Each structure stands twice: as structure tokens, then as C-alpha cells.
CSV table of C-alpha atoms in Angstrom, one decimal:
chain,number,residue,atom,x,y,z
A,1,MET,CA,84.7,68.2,62.6
A,2,LYS,CA,84.7,71.8,61.4
A,3,ALA,CA,82.6,74.6,63.0
A,4,ALA,CA,82.0,77.9,61.3
A,5,HIS,CA,82.6,79.9,64.4
A,6,PRO,CA,85.9,81.4,65.6
A,7,HIS,CA,87.9,80.2,68.5
A,8,ALA,CA,86.6,82.1,71.6
A,9,PRO,CA,89.3,83.5,73.8
A,10,ALA,CA,89.7,81.6,77.0
A,11,GLN,CA,89.3,84.8,78.9
A,12,ALA,CA,85.6,84.9,78.0
A,13,ILE,CA,84.8,81.7,80.0
A,14,ALA,CA,87.2,82.8,82.8
A,15,SER,CA,85.2,86.0,83.2
A,16,LEU,CA,81.9,84.1,83.1
A,17,TRP,CA,83.1,81.8,85.7
A,18,ASP,CA,84.1,84.7,88.0
A,19,SER,CA,80.5,86.0,87.7
A,20,HIS,CA,78.4,82.9,87.5
A,21,HIS,CA,80.0,79.8,89.2
A,22,PHE,CA,78.1,78.1,92.0
A,23,SER,CA,79.4,79.9,95.0
A,24,ALA,CA,77.6,77.4,97.3
A,25,LEU,CA,80.1,74.8,96.2
A,26,ASP,CA,83.1,76.6,97.6
A,27,LYS,CA,83.8,74.1,100.3
A,28,SER,CA,86.6,71.9,101.5
A,29,HIS,CA,84.5,68.8,100.6
A,30,LEU,CA,81.3,68.0,98.7
A,31,ARG,CA,78.8,65.4,99.6
A,32,HIS,CA,75.7,64.1,97.8
A,33,ALA,CA,73.4,66.6,99.6
A,34,ASP,CA,75.7,69.5,98.7
A,35,ILE,CA,75.2,69.1,94.9
A,36,GLN,CA,71.5,68.3,94.9
A,37,PRO,CA,70.3,71.9,94.9
A,38,VAL,CA,72.7,72.6,92.0
A,39,LEU,CA,71.5,69.5,90.1
A,40,ASP,CA,67.9,70.7,90.6
A,41,GLU,CA,68.8,74.1,89.1
A,42,ILE,CA,70.6,72.7,86.2
A,43,ALA,CA,67.8,70.3,85.5
A,44,ASP,CA,65.5,73.3,84.9
A,45,TYR,CA,67.8,74.5,82.1
A,46,PRO,CA,65.9,73.7,78.8
A,47,SER,CA,69.2,72.9,77.1
A,48,ILE,CA,70.2,70.2,79.6
A,49,THR,CA,68.6,66.8,80.4
A,50,ARG,CA,68.9,65.0,83.8
A,51,GLU,CA,68.7,61.2,84.2
A,52,THR,CA,69.2,58.8,87.0
A,53,ILE,CA,71.4,56.1,85.5
A,54,GLY,CA,71.9,53.9,88.6
A,55,TYR,CA,72.5,53.7,92.3
A,56,SER,CA,75.4,53.5,94.6
A,57,CYS,CA,76.1,50.6,97.0
A,58,THR,CA,73.8,52.2,99.6
A,59,GLY,CA,71.1,53.2,97.1
A,60,LYS,CA,72.1,56.9,96.5
A,61,CYS,CA,71.2,58.2,93.0
A,62,ILE,CA,73.9,58.5,90.5
A,63,GLU,CA,72.9,60.9,87.8
A,64,ARG,CA,73.9,62.0,84.3
A,65,LEU,CA,73.5,65.5,82.8
A,66,SER,CA,73.5,65.7,79.1
A,67,MET,CA,73.6,68.5,76.5
A,68,GLY,CA,73.6,68.5,72.7
A,69,SER,CA,72.7,65.9,70.1
A,70,GLY,CA,75.7,65.8,67.9
A,71,PRO,CA,77.6,62.8,66.6
A,72,LEU,CA,80.8,63.4,68.5
A,73,ILE,CA,80.3,62.0,72.0
A,74,ILE,CA,82.0,63.4,75.1
A,75,LEU,CA,81.7,61.6,78.5
A,76,ALA,CA,83.1,63.0,81.7
A,77,TRP,CA,82.8,61.7,85.3
A,78,THR,CA,83.9,63.0,88.7
A,79,GLN,CA,84.5,61.9,92.3
A,80,MET,CA,85.1,58.3,91.4
A,81,HIS,CA,87.2,58.7,94.6
A,82,GLY,CA,84.8,60.1,97.2
A,83,ASP,CA,87.4,62.4,98.7
A,84,GLU,CA,88.2,64.2,95.4
A,85,PRO,CA,85.5,66.8,94.9
A,86,THR,CA,87.2,69.6,93.0
A,87,ALA,CA,86.0,68.6,89.5
A,88,THR,CA,82.5,67.9,90.7
A,89,ALA,CA,82.0,71.7,91.3
A,90,ALA,CA,83.9,72.4,88.0
A,91,VAL,CA,81.7,70.4,85.7
A,92,LEU,CA,78.5,71.8,87.2
A,93,ASP,CA,79.9,75.3,86.7
A,94,TRP,CA,80.8,74.4,83.1
A,95,LEU,CA,77.3,73.2,82.4
A,96,LYS,CA,75.8,76.4,83.7
A,97,LEU,CA,78.2,78.5,81.5
A,98,LEU,CA,77.3,76.4,78.5
A,99,HIS,CA,73.7,77.0,79.2
A,100,LEU,CA,74.2,80.7,79.4
A,101,ASN,CA,76.0,80.5,76.1
A,102,SER,CA,72.9,78.8,74.6
A,103,THR,CA,70.8,81.9,75.4
A,104,SER,CA,73.4,84.6,74.7
A,105,ASN,CA,76.2,83.2,72.6
A,106,SER,CA,78.4,84.7,75.3
A,107,LEU,CA,81.2,82.2,74.5
A,108,ALA,CA,81.0,82.6,70.7
A,109,LEU,CA,80.6,78.9,70.3
A,110,GLY,CA,77.7,79.5,67.9
A,111,SER,CA,74.2,78.2,68.2
A,112,ASP,CA,74.9,75.0,66.3
A,113,TRP,CA,77.6,73.5,68.5
A,114,THR,CA,75.1,71.3,70.2
A,115,SER,CA,74.3,69.7,66.8
A,116,LEU,CA,77.9,68.7,66.5
A,117,ILE,CA,78.6,67.3,69.9
A,118,THR,CA,76.8,65.5,72.7
A,119,LEU,CA,78.2,66.1,76.1
A,120,HIS,CA,77.4,63.6,79.0
A,121,ILE,CA,78.6,64.3,82.6
A,122,ILE,CA,78.3,62.0,85.6
A,123,PRO,CA,79.0,64.2,88.7
A,124,MET,CA,79.9,62.3,91.8
A,125,LEU,CA,80.2,58.6,90.7
A,126,ASN,CA,80.9,57.6,94.3
A,127,PRO,CA,78.4,59.4,96.6
A,128,ASP,CA,78.9,56.8,99.4
A,129,GLY,CA,82.7,57.6,99.5
A,130,ALA,CA,81.8,61.3,99.3
A,131,GLU,CA,79.6,60.9,102.3
A,132,ARG,CA,82.4,59.4,104.3
A,133,ASP,CA,85.1,61.7,102.8
A,134,THR,CA,87.1,58.6,101.8
A,135,ARG,CA,88.6,57.4,98.6
A,136,VAL,CA,86.8,54.0,98.5
A,137,ASN,CA,83.2,53.1,98.1
A,138,GLU,CA,80.9,51.6,100.8
A,139,GLN,CA,82.4,48.1,100.1
A,140,GLY,CA,85.8,49.5,100.8
A,141,ILE,CA,86.9,49.1,97.2
A,142,ASP,CA,88.8,51.6,95.2
A,143,ILE,CA,86.4,51.9,92.2
A,144,ASN,CA,89.3,53.0,89.9
A,145,ARG,CA,91.0,49.6,90.5
A,146,ASP,CA,87.8,47.7,89.7
A,147,ALA,CA,87.7,48.1,85.9
A,148,LYS,CA,88.4,44.3,85.4
A,149,GLN,CA,86.5,42.6,88.2
A,150,LEU,CA,83.6,45.1,88.2
A,151,GLN,CA,82.6,44.1,91.8
A,152,THR,CA,81.4,47.6,92.6
A,153,PRO,CA,77.9,48.8,91.4
A,154,GLU,CA,79.5,52.2,90.6
A,155,GLY,CA,82.2,50.6,88.5
A,156,ARG,CA,79.7,48.4,86.7
A,157,LEU,CA,77.6,51.5,86.0
A,158,LEU,CA,80.5,53.5,84.6
A,159,TRP,CA,81.4,50.6,82.3
A,160,GLN,CA,77.8,50.2,81.2
A,161,GLN,CA,77.8,53.9,80.3
A,162,VAL,CA,81.0,53.6,78.2
A,163,GLN,CA,79.5,50.5,76.4
A,164,THR,CA,76.2,52.3,75.7
A,165,LEU,CA,77.4,55.8,74.9
A,166,LYS,CA,80.6,54.8,73.1
A,167,PRO,CA,82.3,58.1,73.8
A,168,ASP,CA,84.8,59.5,71.3
A,169,VAL,CA,86.4,61.6,74.1
A,170,ALA,CA,86.4,60.7,77.8
A,171,PHE,CA,87.4,62.9,80.7
A,172,ASN,CA,88.4,61.1,83.9
A,173,LEU,CA,88.5,63.8,86.6
A,174,HIS,CA,90.3,63.4,89.9
A,175,ASP,CA,92.2,65.2,92.7
A,176,GLN,CA,95.8,64.5,93.6
A,177,ASN,CA,97.5,65.1,96.9
A,178,PRO,CA,99.0,68.6,97.4
A,179,TYR,CA,102.6,67.4,97.3
A,180,TYR,CA,103.0,67.0,93.6
A,181,SER,CA,105.2,69.6,91.9
A,182,ALA,CA,105.3,70.7,88.3
A,183,GLY,CA,108.7,69.3,87.4
A,184,PRO,CA,111.6,69.5,89.8
A,185,THR,CA,110.5,72.9,91.1
A,186,ALA,CA,109.0,74.5,94.1
A,187,TYR,CA,105.7,75.0,92.3
A,188,PRO,CA,102.7,72.7,93.1
A,189,ALA,CA,101.1,71.0,90.2
A,190,THR,CA,97.7,72.7,90.3
A,191,ILE,CA,96.6,70.8,87.2
A,192,ALA,CA,98.1,67.6,85.9
A,193,PHE,CA,97.2,65.8,82.7
A,194,LEU,CA,97.6,62.3,81.3
A,195,ALA,CA,96.6,60.5,78.1
A,196,PRO,CA,96.6,57.0,79.7
A,197,ALA,CA,98.1,54.0,77.9
A,198,PHE,CA,95.8,51.2,76.8
A,199,HIS,CA,98.6,48.6,76.6
A,200,PRO,CA,101.9,48.0,78.5
A,201,ASP,CA,103.9,49.1,75.4
A,202,LYS,CA,102.3,52.6,75.6
A,203,HIS,CA,101.4,52.5,71.9
A,204,VAL,CA,100.0,55.8,70.5
A,205,ASP,CA,97.1,55.1,68.2
A,206,ALA,CA,94.9,57.8,66.6
A,207,PRO,CA,92.6,58.3,69.6
A,208,ARG,CA,95.5,58.5,72.0
A,209,LEU,CA,97.3,60.9,69.7
A,210,ARG,CA,94.1,63.1,69.8
A,211,ALA,CA,94.0,62.9,73.6
A,212,LYS,CA,97.6,64.1,73.8
A,213,GLN,CA,96.9,66.9,71.3
A,214,LEU,CA,93.9,68.0,73.2
A,215,ILE,CA,95.9,68.0,76.4
A,216,ALA,CA,98.5,70.2,74.7
A,217,CYS,CA,95.7,72.6,73.7
A,218,MET,CA,94.4,72.7,77.3
A,219,ALA,CA,97.9,73.1,78.8
A,220,ASP,CA,98.7,75.9,76.3
A,221,THR,CA,95.5,77.8,77.3
A,222,LEU,CA,95.9,77.3,81.1
A,223,SER,CA,99.6,78.4,81.0
A,224,HIS,CA,98.2,82.0,80.8
A,225,TRP,CA,97.0,81.5,84.4
A,226,LEU,CA,99.3,78.7,85.5
A,227,PRO,CA,102.7,79.4,83.9
A,228,CYS,CA,104.5,77.2,86.4
A,229,HIS,CA,101.8,74.9,87.8
A,230,ILE,CA,101.0,72.3,85.2
A,231,GLY,CA,102.3,68.8,85.2
A,232,ARG,CA,102.1,65.6,83.1
A,233,TYR,CA,101.4,62.4,84.9
A,234,ASP,CA,103.4,59.2,84.4
A,235,ASP,CA,101.8,57.0,81.7
A,236,THR,CA,102.7,53.6,83.1
A,237,TYR,CA,100.0,51.2,82.1
A,238,SER,CA,97.5,50.3,84.8
A,239,LEU,CA,95.7,47.0,84.1
A,240,ARG,CA,92.9,47.6,86.7
A,241,SER,CA,92.2,51.3,86.1
A,242,PHE,CA,89.2,52.6,84.2
A,243,GLY,CA,91.1,55.3,82.3
A,244,ASP,CA,93.4,52.8,80.7
A,245,ASN,CA,90.6,50.4,79.9
A,246,ILE,CA,88.4,53.1,78.5
A,247,ALA,CA,91.3,54.2,76.3
A,248,GLY,CA,91.3,50.6,75.1
A,249,THR,CA,87.8,51.1,73.7
A,250,GLY,CA,89.0,53.7,71.2
A,251,ALA,CA,88.0,56.8,73.3
A,252,SER,CA,90.5,59.6,73.4
A,253,THR,CA,90.8,59.4,77.2
A,254,ILE,CA,92.1,62.3,79.3
A,255,LEU,CA,92.9,62.3,83.0
A,256,ILE,CA,92.8,65.6,84.7
A,257,GLU,CA,94.1,65.8,88.3
A,258,SER,CA,93.3,68.8,90.4
A,259,GLY,CA,96.1,69.8,92.8
A,260,ALA,CA,97.1,72.4,95.3
A,261,HIS,CA,97.8,76.1,94.7
A,262,PRO,CA,99.3,78.5,97.2
A,263,ASN,CA,96.8,80.0,99.6
A,264,ASP,CA,93.9,78.1,98.1
A,265,PRO,CA,92.6,75.6,100.7
A,266,HIS,CA,89.4,74.8,98.8
A,267,ARG,CA,91.2,74.3,95.5
A,268,GLN,CA,89.1,77.0,93.8
A,269,VAL,CA,92.0,77.8,91.5
A,270,ALA,CA,92.0,74.2,90.2
A,271,ARG,CA,88.2,74.3,90.0
A,272,LYS,CA,88.3,77.3,87.7
A,273,MET,CA,91.2,75.9,85.7
A,274,ASN,CA,89.2,72.7,85.1
A,275,VAL,CA,86.4,74.7,83.6
A,276,ILE,CA,88.7,76.7,81.3
A,277,GLY,CA,90.6,73.6,80.4
A,278,LEU,CA,87.5,71.5,79.5
A,279,HIS,CA,86.1,74.4,77.6
A,280,SER,CA,89.3,74.9,75.6
A,281,ALA,CA,89.1,71.2,74.7
A,282,LEU,CA,85.6,71.6,73.5
A,283,GLU,CA,86.7,74.6,71.3
A,284,ALA,CA,89.6,72.6,70.0
A,285,LEU,CA,87.3,69.8,69.0
A,286,LEU,CA,84.8,72.1,67.3
A,287,GLY,CA,87.5,73.9,65.3
A,288,ASN,CA,89.9,71.0,64.8
A,289,LEU,CA,92.4,73.2,66.6
A,290,TYR,CA,94.0,70.2,68.3
A,291,GLN,CA,95.4,69.1,65.0
A,292,GLN,CA,97.9,71.9,65.2
A,293,LYS,CA,99.5,70.3,68.2
A,294,SER,CA,102.2,67.7,68.1
A,295,LEU,CA,103.5,65.0,70.5
A,296,ALA,CA,106.3,67.3,71.3
A,297,ASP,CA,103.8,69.8,72.7
A,298,TYR,CA,102.4,67.2,75.0
A,299,TYR,CA,105.8,66.0,76.2
A,300,ARG,CA,106.9,69.6,76.8
A,301,ILE,CA,104.6,69.7,79.8
A,302,PRO,CA,106.8,69.1,82.9
A,303,ASP,CA,106.6,65.8,84.8
A,304,ASN,CA,104.2,65.6,87.6
A,305,VAL,CA,106.7,64.9,90.4
A,306,GLU,CA,105.4,62.9,93.4
A,307,ASP,CA,106.6,64.2,96.8
A,308,GLY,CA,108.2,67.2,95.2
A,309,LEU,CA,106.6,69.3,98.0
A,310,VAL,CA,106.0,69.2,101.7
A,311,ASP,CA,104.0,71.4,104.0
A,312,ILE,CA,107.0,72.6,106.0
A,313,LYS,CA,110.7,72.1,105.3
A,314,PHE,CA,113.3,72.8,108.0
A,315,SER,CA,116.7,73.0,106.3
A,316,ARG,CA,120.0,72.0,107.8
A,317,VAL,CA,119.0,71.1,111.4
A,318,ALA,CA,121.6,69.8,113.8
A,319,GLN,CA,120.5,66.7,115.7
A,320,ARG,CA,121.9,64.0,118.0
A,321,CYS,CA,120.9,60.4,118.2
A,322,ALA,CA,122.6,57.6,120.1
A,323,GLY,CA,125.7,59.6,120.5
A,324,HIS,CA,125.9,60.5,116.8
A,325,ASP,CA,125.8,64.2,115.8
A,326,TYR,CA,124.4,64.9,112.3
A,327,VAL,CA,122.8,67.7,110.2
A,328,ALA,CA,119.7,66.9,108.2
A,329,ASP,CA,116.6,68.4,106.7
A,330,ILE,CA,113.3,67.7,108.2
A,331,SER,CA,109.9,67.8,106.4
A,332,VAL,CA,106.5,68.0,108.0
A,333,ASN,CA,103.1,67.3,106.5
A,334,ARG,CA,99.6,67.9,107.9
A,335,ASP,CA,96.8,65.5,107.5
A,336,LYS,CA,93.1,66.4,106.9
A,337,GLN,CA,92.6,66.7,110.6
A,338,GLY,CA,95.4,69.2,110.9
A,339,ARG,CA,97.8,66.9,112.7
A,340,ALA,CA,101.4,67.7,111.7
A,341,THR,CA,103.9,64.8,111.6
A,342,VAL,CA,107.5,64.3,110.5
A,343,LYS,CA,107.5,63.0,106.9
A,344,HIS,CA,111.2,62.6,106.1
A,345,ILE,CA,114.6,63.3,107.7
A,346,GLY,CA,117.8,63.5,105.7
A,347,ASP,CA,119.0,65.1,102.4
A,348,LEU,CA,115.7,66.7,101.1
A,349,SER,CA,117.4,69.0,98.5
A,350,GLY,CA,115.0,67.6,95.9
A,351,GLN,CA,111.9,68.8,97.9
A,352,ALA,CA,110.5,72.3,98.6
A,353,GLY,CA,108.1,73.4,101.2
A,354,PHE,CA,105.0,75.4,101.0
A,355,THR,CA,106.7,77.0,104.0
A,356,ASN,CA,110.5,76.9,104.1
A,357,ILE,CA,112.4,77.5,107.4
A,358,SER,CA,116.2,77.8,107.4
A,359,ALA,CA,117.5,76.2,110.6
A,360,TYR,CA,121.2,76.4,109.9
A,361,GLN,CA,123.2,76.3,113.1
A,362,THR,CA,120.1,75.4,115.0
A,363,THR,CA,119.9,72.3,117.2
A,364,ILE,CA,116.8,70.3,118.1
A,365,LEU,CA,116.8,69.6,121.8
A,366,PRO,CA,115.9,66.2,123.2
A,367,VAL,CA,112.2,65.6,123.3
A,368,LYS,CA,111.1,65.9,127.0
A,369,ALA,CA,107.7,65.2,128.5
A,370,TYR,CA,106.0,67.0,131.4
A,371,GLN,CA,104.3,64.4,133.6
A,372,LEU,CA,100.6,65.1,134.4
A,373,ASP,CA,99.9,63.7,137.9
A,374,SER,CA,96.9,66.0,138.7
A,375,ALA,CA,94.5,68.4,137.1
A,376,MET,CA,96.2,71.3,135.4
A,377,VAL,CA,94.8,74.5,133.8
A,378,LEU,CA,97.3,75.5,131.1
A,379,THR,CA,97.6,79.2,130.4
A,380,GLU,CA,99.7,80.7,127.7
A,381,ASN,CA,102.3,82.0,130.3
A,382,ASP,CA,102.4,78.5,132.0
A,383,TYR,CA,102.9,76.8,128.6
A,384,LEU,CA,105.7,79.2,127.6
A,385,ALA,CA,107.4,78.7,130.9
A,386,LEU,CA,107.3,74.9,130.4
A,387,LEU,CA,108.6,75.2,126.9
A,388,LYS,CA,111.5,77.3,128.1
A,389,GLN,CA,112.3,74.5,130.5
A,390,GLY,CA,112.6,72.1,127.6
A,391,PHE,CA,109.2,70.4,127.9
A,392,SER,CA,107.6,70.1,124.4
A,393,VAL,CA,105.0,67.4,125.2
A,394,PHE,CA,102.9,66.2,128.1
A,395,ALA,CA,102.5,62.6,129.4
A,396,GLY,CA,99.6,61.2,131.4
A,397,ASP,CA,95.8,61.3,131.3
A,398,SER,CA,94.9,64.0,128.8
A,399,SER,CA,91.6,64.6,130.6
A,400,LEU,CA,93.6,66.2,133.4
A,401,LEU,CA,94.9,69.0,131.1
A,402,ASP,CA,92.6,72.0,130.5
A,403,ASN,CA,94.4,73.8,127.7
A,404,LEU,CA,93.5,77.6,127.8
A,405,SER,CA,96.8,78.7,126.1
A,406,GLY,CA,95.5,79.0,122.6
A,407,LEU,CA,98.5,76.9,121.4
A,408,PRO,CA,98.6,73.3,120.2
A,409,VAL,CA,99.4,70.7,122.8
A,410,LEU,CA,100.5,67.0,122.5
A,411,CYS,CA,99.6,64.8,125.4
A,412,LEU,CA,100.8,61.2,125.3
A,413,PRO,CA,99.7,58.3,127.6
A,414,GLU,CA,103.3,57.6,128.5
A,415,PRO,CA,106.5,59.6,128.1
A,416,PRO,CA,107.9,59.1,124.6
A,417,ALA,CA,110.4,56.3,124.2
A,418,TYR,CA,112.4,58.5,121.8
A,419,SER,CA,114.5,61.7,122.5
A,420,SER,CA,115.3,62.5,118.8
A,421,LEU,CA,112.9,62.8,116.0
A,422,TYR,CA,111.9,60.1,113.5
A,423,PRO,CA,109.5,59.9,110.5
A,424,GLY,CA,105.9,59.6,111.8
A,425,ALA,CA,106.6,61.5,115.0
A,426,ASP,CA,104.3,64.4,115.9
A,427,ALA,CA,105.8,67.8,115.1
A,428,PHE,CA,106.4,69.0,118.6
A,429,TRP,CA,110.0,69.9,119.5
A,430,ILE,CA,112.2,72.8,120.7
A,431,MET,CA,115.0,74.3,118.6
A,432,GLN,CA,118.0,76.3,119.9
A,433,ASP,CA,120.3,78.4,117.8
A,434,SER,CA,124.0,79.1,118.3
A,435,GLU,CA,123.2,82.2,120.4
A,436,GLY,CA,121.0,80.3,122.8
A,437,LYS,CA,117.7,81.6,121.4
A,438,GLN,CA,114.9,79.0,121.4
A,439,ARG,CA,111.9,78.4,119.3
A,440,ALA,CA,109.2,75.8,119.8
A,441,VAL,CA,107.6,73.8,117.0
A,442,LEU,CA,104.0,73.0,118.1
A,443,ASN,CA,102.1,70.9,115.6
A,444,GLY,CA,104.3,72.5,113.0
A,445,LYS,CA,103.7,76.0,114.2
A,446,MET,CA,106.7,78.1,115.2
A,447,ILE,CA,106.7,79.9,118.5
A,448,ASN,CA,109.5,82.2,119.7
A,449,LEU,CA,110.4,81.6,123.3
């Protein structure tokens, strides 16, 4: 498809996003109620139509927003996993910017692009999972592993949309955990791409080639903002997954995974990069720019390395267990509730931390619990005094402890059966260096004693 309009610099949509994105969606998580006011606003745009296409397991509306009337069909869906909201905000931002372009040509797409392409977007395919902030739907099923059995109403709905709309290009939009790195580096993969295989032999037909070329275009554009934070997902065929099955229909299918970025707890960097990436793919389709890219450009994107990162890495810590002295690295991750636990112990030279702490010539003292036998008001001075005595945790009835210290506390029903750390243990311990100076680790937070 050839458009008569020049390729618009990506900076144009980046600047528009800065000024016009939906600021109300800057949240750690998005539920059905969060996006309804935005959907209402978008539905008032004359260039966009809104349609209820079905319902979730509990009866929540699942809607589709559409723009354009051209022969090349693009379909995108988000939040198939309820706890992966980044792209939901991004696609709504993108529609707003496309609408602004329709009134001002601010993106230099030209007024006729909507006669060349029809864009369909399903934001929040899994509103029940979004409500619970969980990956699965109300049935407890991972929708993205239901492409064959179609036991979920949401999965059946997506497949019906694919069969009805027959997309030429499909965008499967997700979030990945924060611990993927872009290659074997210390850089988190803020955006990761994949052109999924449609067969175990990973054959590259014309639609899959186009998907890889489009990804190369998007990665090239985003490298201006993310020179070290783009990864390429492993393309092992997944029989039960929607992306692989939709690729089998002849759609150029593209997985985009939104990941972490330093000092960006709500993933707003990934949100903005989604908008720029999706828009660059639209421009590449309009101008056939993707044909300038090769398979080598796609495979030049670094691997998306699982567990390449951890929240905190303590390097070269001396420990003692069952009479054995050893030196090992310790990694600590935090869950959504903020609980910090030990992830791995050993040679972690292949991992980097968002926070890295050199603990060379530092020894972890045996874990010791202070027994709670009566009510205790814990001030900061009291807590520091106990820590200096080697007590890193409490044991007993937690209701007896009134923590006024402002520091994290771990209270266990019984004294711990362990004295040295192990994977899964809470990140509470005391470290001592060769000069006798001590530091406490309290839920992963370092405190000088």
C-alpha cells in the first residue's frame, strides 16, 4: 500500500503524547471503572466508533474502538492478562492522538490514511482479571492458554473477532515481569517484541516476514529513546497461545511486551514507547517502509533474557551453614505487596540488580529472633538497640508488637528453624564487615547500625 504522504518523524507523536496523553491513567493498575471515562470521551470523537462486542465471565462489557474504513485491517487487544495494564493506557492515548491528527494533520499522516486502513482496538479483554489484579479470568483460566479449547467467554470473543474481521496485522499487547534484561546486560527490557511462530518448525511465510520487518521498524524508531532497553522474545511455538494461532490465520502478528524502566514504577516510559512504536508501524504500513527491513534487522534486536535482573543484588557475601563457610551472591526481589524475599543464592554473575550492593569481606550473622512474651511498643531507638544485639526478626504474637520505629519489622509465629539464609526467606538479616561495622537488611532496606 502506497501513501502520498511523507514519513512523519517519530518525535511528532512523542511530543503530542507529552501534551495530550490521558493523565488520569497514570496508575499502578487499571480496572474497568478506570477506563470508562476515557472510553466515553473517545466515543465522542467523530472519527471513532465504539461498540460492545461481548461480555466477560461476570458480565462486564468488552468493547471495541474502531477508526478508518480502509482495506488493510489492523486489530489490537490489551489486558488479556488482567494484571498487565500498560498497553491499555497506551492504545487509548494513541486513539486520541490519531483523532487529533484527523482534525489538524499534526502527524502528517494525511487526511486519506483512514481510507487505506481500518484500525480496531479491544482495550481490556479481561476486565474480571483486571478487577482482581490477577493474570487469569474469573474462571481462573489464563485466557492466553485457551486458544484451542476456547472455554473462556473472553477467549471465544477474541477468536470470533479474528474470524470476523480477518486482520492483516494483529498486535497482541502484554506486560512482562520487571526482571527481563535486553541481552546479557544490566539494562531492563522496557519493550520486547516477537513475531510468533505459527508452527513448531518456525517457518517464515510472507505475513510473518512482514511482522518481523514491522518489528524492525518499531525497534529502529524506539532505539532513539531506548538505545539499550529493547529485547526480542523467544519464538518457541506455543500450541495453546492466541498469538501463535492468530499468526496461523495469515495475520502478521506482533507481540509487544511492556517492561520495567529505571525509576518508573507505573511504567509510563513503556506506555509512551507503545504509542510511538504502534504509530511507527502504522507509518511503515502506509508508506511500505517495512519493506526496507530485513530478517537480519529483526534478529539484531538483543534477546529478551529472563531473570537477567533482580531488585537487589548483594555481591560476594560470606556465609556459614552447617559448619561450612562459603562466599556467594544473594539476590532479593519484591512482590506487589512490597515483601522482599531471597530469590537466589550462589554465583549470580549473569544477573544485575536494579540496586547493586558490594558486600565483599562482609559476613551475614546467624538469623536470631527476639521473643515477644508481652506487649511491646517498638521505637526506633529500641529497634536499633535490638538489631545491634543481633536480633533481626521477632517471634511470637504479632498483635503484641506496636511498631512505631518507622522501619520494617518481621514477626514470625515461632522462632525461625534456620540460622542462615535460603531462597524464599524474608530479606531480614544483619551483616558485619571485617572492621566490625554492622548493617541491617530490613525487608531489603539497608540500615547502618
